[in-house]
Coordinates of C-alpha atoms in Angstrom, one line a residue:
Chain A
M1 CA 5.1 21.9 -5.0
T2 CA 7.9 19.7 -4.0
S3 CA 10.5 18.1 -6.2
A4 CA 9.2 14.7 -5.4
H5 CA 5.9 15.5 -6.8
N6 CA 7.2 17.0 -10.0
G7 CA 9.3 13.9 -10.5
F8 CA 6.2 11.7 -11.0
P9 CA 4.7 12.9 -14.3
A10 CA 8.1 13.8 -15.7
T11 CA 9.4 10.3 -15.8
R12 CA 8.5 6.8 -14.9
R13 CA 12.0 6.0 -14.0
L14 CA 11.8 4.9 -10.4
I15 CA 15.4 5.7 -9.7
L16 CA 14.7 9.4 -10.3
Q17 CA 11.6 9.1 -8.2
G18 CA 13.6 7.6 -5.4
A19 CA 16.2 10.4 -5.7
A20 CA 13.5 13.0 -5.6
T21 CA 12.0 11.5 -2.5
V22 CA 15.3 11.6 -0.8
A23 CA 15.5 15.2 -1.6
L24 CA 12.1 15.7 0.0
V25 CA 13.3 14.0 3.1
G26 CA 16.0 16.7 3.4
L27 CA 13.3 19.3 3.6
G28 CA 11.4 17.4 6.3
N29 CA 13.3 18.5 9.4
L30 CA 13.8 14.9 10.3
P31 CA 16.2 14.1 13.1
F32 CA 19.5 13.1 11.6
G33 CA 19.5 9.5 12.9
L34 CA 16.2 8.8 11.3
A35 CA 17.0 10.1 7.9
P36 CA 18.9 7.1 6.5
A37 CA 16.2 4.6 7.5
F38 CA 13.5 6.9 6.2
A39 CA 15.2 7.3 2.8
A40 CA 15.7 3.6 2.5
A41 CA 12.1 2.9 3.3
N42 CA 11.2 5.2 0.4
D43 CA 13.1 3.2 -2.1
K44 CA 11.7 2.4 -5.5
W45 CA 8.7 0.2 -6.0
P46 CA 9.8 -3.4 -5.4
E47 CA 9.3 -4.8 -8.9
D48 CA 11.1 -8.1 -8.3
A49 CA 8.9 -8.9 -5.2
F50 CA 5.7 -8.1 -7.1
K51 CA 6.7 -10.3 -10.0
A52 CA 7.6 -13.3 -7.8
K53 CA 5.2 -16.1 -8.3
G54 CA 5.0 -17.9 -5.0
E55 CA 4.6 -16.6 -1.5
A56 CA 8.1 -17.7 -0.3
D57 CA 9.8 -16.2 -3.3
A58 CA 7.9 -12.9 -2.9
I59 CA 8.9 -12.7 0.8
K60 CA 12.5 -13.5 -0.1
A61 CA 12.6 -10.9 -2.9
L62 CA 11.0 -8.2 -0.6
Y63 CA 12.8 -8.9 2.7
G64 CA 15.6 -11.4 2.0
K65 CA 14.6 -13.4 5.1
T66 CA 11.9 -15.5 6.5
A67 CA 9.1 -14.7 8.8
E68 CA 8.0 -16.5 12.0
P69 CA 4.3 -16.8 12.9
S70 CA 3.3 -14.5 15.8
D71 CA 0.0 -14.2 17.7
K72 CA 0.7 -10.5 18.1
V73 CA -0.2 -10.0 14.5
K74 CA -4.0 -9.9 14.1
L75 CA -5.2 -10.6 10.6
D76 CA -8.8 -9.9 9.9
A77 CA -10.2 -11.5 6.8
P78 CA -13.6 -13.1 5.9
E79 CA -14.0 -16.9 6.2
I80 CA -15.7 -16.9 2.9
A81 CA -15.5 -14.3 0.2
E82 CA -18.3 -14.4 -2.3
N83 CA -16.6 -12.0 -4.7
G84 CA -12.8 -12.6 -5.1
A85 CA -12.5 -9.2 -6.8
V86 CA -13.0 -7.4 -3.5
V87 CA -11.9 -9.1 -0.3
P88 CA -11.7 -6.8 2.7
I89 CA -8.6 -7.6 4.7
S90 CA -7.1 -5.7 7.6
V91 CA -4.3 -6.2 10.1
T92 CA -3.4 -4.7 13.4
T93 CA -0.4 -5.6 15.6
S94 CA 0.7 -5.0 19.2
L95 CA 4.4 -5.2 18.1
D96 CA 6.6 -2.1 18.5
N97 CA 8.8 -0.4 16.0
V98 CA 6.9 -1.6 13.0
T99 CA 8.4 -0.4 9.7
T100 CA 6.5 -2.3 7.0
I101 CA 3.3 -4.4 6.6
S102 CA 2.8 -6.6 3.5
F103 CA -0.1 -8.6 2.3
L104 CA 0.3 -11.8 0.3
V105 CA -2.2 -14.1 -1.3
A106 CA -0.4 -17.5 -1.8
D107 CA -2.4 -18.8 -4.8
N108 CA -2.6 -15.6 -6.8
P109 CA -0.6 -15.4 -10.0
S110 CA 1.8 -13.1 -8.1
A111 CA 1.6 -13.7 -4.4
L112 CA 2.6 -10.2 -3.2
A113 CA -0.5 -8.0 -3.2
A114 CA 0.5 -4.9 -1.3
S115 CA 3.3 -3.6 0.9
Y116 CA 3.0 -0.6 3.2
Q117 CA 5.7 1.4 4.7
I118 CA 4.9 2.5 8.2
P119 CA 7.1 5.5 9.2
P120 CA 7.6 6.4 12.9
G121 CA 4.4 7.9 14.3
T122 CA 2.1 5.9 12.1
M123 CA 0.0 3.2 13.7
P124 CA 0.8 -0.4 12.7
S125 CA -2.7 -1.0 11.4
V126 CA -3.9 -1.2 7.8
A127 CA -7.2 -2.0 6.1
N128 CA -7.4 -2.6 2.4
R129 CA -9.3 -4.6 -0.3
L130 CA -7.5 -7.3 -2.3
K131 CA -8.3 -9.5 -5.3
M132 CA -8.1 -13.3 -4.9
A133 CA -8.0 -15.6 -7.9
K134 CA -9.3 -18.6 -5.8
T135 CA -9.5 -20.0 -2.3
S136 CA -6.1 -19.4 -0.8
N137 CA -4.1 -18.7 2.3
V138 CA -3.7 -14.9 3.0
T139 CA -0.5 -14.0 4.8
V140 CA 0.4 -10.8 6.4
I141 CA 4.0 -10.0 7.2
V142 CA 4.9 -7.4 9.8
E143 CA 8.4 -6.1 9.9
A144 CA 9.2 -4.9 13.4
G145 CA 12.6 -4.1 14.8
G146 CA 14.2 -5.7 11.8
K147 CA 12.4 -9.1 12.3
L148 CA 9.5 -10.5 10.3
Y149 CA 6.3 -11.8 12.0
S150 CA 3.4 -13.3 10.1
A151 CA -0.2 -14.4 10.4
T152 CA -2.0 -16.5 8.0
K153 CA -5.7 -17.3 7.4
E154 CA -7.4 -19.2 4.7
V155 CA -10.1 -17.4 2.8
K156 CA -12.6 -19.4 0.7
V157 CA -13.5 -17.7 -2.6
T158 CA -16.7 -18.6 -4.4
V159 CA -16.0 -16.4 -7.5
G160 CA -12.4 -15.6 -8.4
G161 CA -11.3 -12.1 -9.0
C162 CA -8.4 -12.5 -11.5
G163 CA -9.8 -13.8 -14.7
G164 CA -12.8 -13.6 -17.1
Chain B
M1 CA -11.5 17.9 -13.3
A2 CA -12.7 15.9 -10.5
S3 CA -10.0 14.3 -8.5
T4 CA -9.6 10.5 -8.6
I5 CA -8.8 10.6 -4.9
R6 CA -11.4 10.9 -2.2
V7 CA -10.0 11.2 1.3
R8 CA -11.5 11.6 4.7
A9 CA -9.0 12.4 7.5
T10 CA -10.4 12.8 11.0
S11 CA -8.5 13.8 14.0
S12 CA -9.5 12.5 17.4
G13 CA -7.2 13.0 20.4
D14 CA -3.7 12.6 19.2
T15 CA -4.3 10.4 16.3
T16 CA -5.6 11.0 12.8
E17 CA -7.5 8.3 11.0
V18 CA -7.3 8.4 7.2
Q19 CA -9.5 6.7 4.8
A20 CA -8.9 7.0 1.1
L21 CA -10.8 5.8 -2.0
I22 CA -9.2 6.1 -5.4
Q23 CA -10.8 5.7 -8.7
H24 CA -8.6 3.5 -10.8
P25 CA -9.2 0.4 -12.9
M26 CA -6.4 -1.6 -11.3
D27 CA -6.3 -4.0 -14.3
S28 CA -4.4 -7.1 -13.4
G29 CA -3.4 -8.2 -16.9
F30 CA -5.3 -11.5 -16.5
V31 CA -8.7 -10.3 -17.5
K32 CA -10.0 -10.5 -21.0
D33 CA -12.3 -7.9 -22.6
A34 CA -15.4 -8.7 -24.6
K35 CA -13.4 -9.6 -27.7
G36 CA -11.3 -12.1 -25.8
D37 CA -8.2 -9.9 -25.8
L38 CA -6.2 -9.6 -22.6
I39 CA -6.5 -6.2 -21.0
P40 CA -3.0 -5.1 -20.3
P41 CA -1.9 -4.5 -16.7
H42 CA -2.8 -1.0 -15.5
F43 CA -2.5 -0.4 -11.8
I44 CA -1.3 2.1 -9.2
Q45 CA 2.2 1.2 -8.0
Q46 CA 2.8 3.7 -5.3
L47 CA 0.5 5.8 -3.1
I48 CA 2.0 8.4 -0.8
F49 CA 0.4 10.3 2.1
E50 CA 2.4 13.4 3.3
H51 CA 1.8 15.4 6.4
D52 CA 3.9 18.3 7.5
G53 CA 6.6 17.6 4.9
K54 CA 7.0 14.0 5.9
N55 CA 5.6 10.7 4.5
V56 CA 3.2 9.3 7.0
F57 CA 2.2 6.3 4.9
V58 CA 3.5 4.8 1.7
A59 CA 1.7 2.0 -0.2
D60 CA 3.4 -0.2 -2.8
W61 CA 0.7 -1.9 -4.7
G62 CA 0.6 -4.8 -7.1
T63 CA -2.1 -6.0 -9.4
A64 CA -3.9 -7.8 -6.7
V65 CA -5.3 -4.6 -5.1
S66 CA -9.0 -4.3 -5.9
K67 CA -10.4 -1.9 -8.5
D68 CA -11.1 1.5 -7.1
P69 CA -8.8 0.8 -4.2
Y70 CA -9.6 1.6 -0.6
V71 CA -7.1 2.0 2.3
K72 CA -7.3 3.0 5.9
F73 CA -4.6 3.8 8.4
S74 CA -3.9 6.1 11.3
F75 CA -1.0 8.3 12.3
K76 CA -0.1 10.5 15.3
S77 CA 0.7 14.2 15.2
G78 CA -2.0 15.4 12.8
K79 CA -4.2 18.3 13.9
K80 CA -7.5 19.6 12.7
D81 CA -7.1 21.9 9.6
D82 CA -3.7 20.5 8.8
D83 CA -3.0 19.6 5.2
L84 CA -2.7 16.0 4.2
K85 CA -1.2 15.5 0.7
I86 CA -2.0 12.4 -1.2
S87 CA -0.4 11.4 -4.5
W88 CA -0.3 8.2 -6.6
V89 CA 1.6 7.0 -9.7
D90 CA 0.6 4.0 -11.8
N91 CA 2.6 1.6 -14.0
K92 CA 1.9 3.7 -17.1
G93 CA 3.3 6.8 -15.5
A94 CA 0.0 8.5 -14.9
S95 CA -0.4 10.2 -11.6
D96 CA -2.8 12.4 -9.5
S97 CA -2.6 14.2 -6.3
T98 CA -4.8 16.1 -3.9
T99 CA -4.6 17.9 -0.6
A100 CA -7.2 17.3 2.0
K101 CA -7.8 19.1 5.3
I102 CA -7.8 17.1 8.4
Q103 CA -11.2 17.3 10.0

């Protein structure tokens, strides 16, 4: 077992978790130049970004900059989702050097739904299932080469997935 | 105990496609139970896939990820019979992990 794994149950403190992950990177035989970026990408869970209410605030909290729309980001989401509790959404992109992919649902109580770190060697393509409170724009942000690219699509929700 | 993590990792050519399904309530904190009390948030915060000592995919999740979450991605450099280690930790500090063989 690695130290990173043992760190999880022992404490919820994410700082320790981050430190353990850095230790793990040391074992990983990574080329030296990659190591700092890799360690940074494994930083703690971005609590501020997940707590941010609006889409713009969440993007700012997560990345500290704004995204530009790009037709190289292909967002696949249904026109109409009958059940807002399970909305299948996926993204692929032809951009190079992708480091993160994030999904935001603008009108959810917290806009940021999921953020994925894409290490070198992993394809910039993710499929997942998200909850949507109501009809809303879904935005995906792709971070590639230090810049942010986005694609947005409106998904109509018949039954919301966030309340009783 | 049965693992909460179900994984299928299949290698074809030089890429490995990974699909994972995890059993977890993913409570958002906005839903009320039968008595009208709010169910507190309980959700996976981080899900990590490791291959050959390196992270190949890290998911940071909020409450808007569906119950029993599903995720699919692909990475290069995986071979048949390689180990793929998957672990998650939630906002209450619970965690689980499993190791799957790439098929």
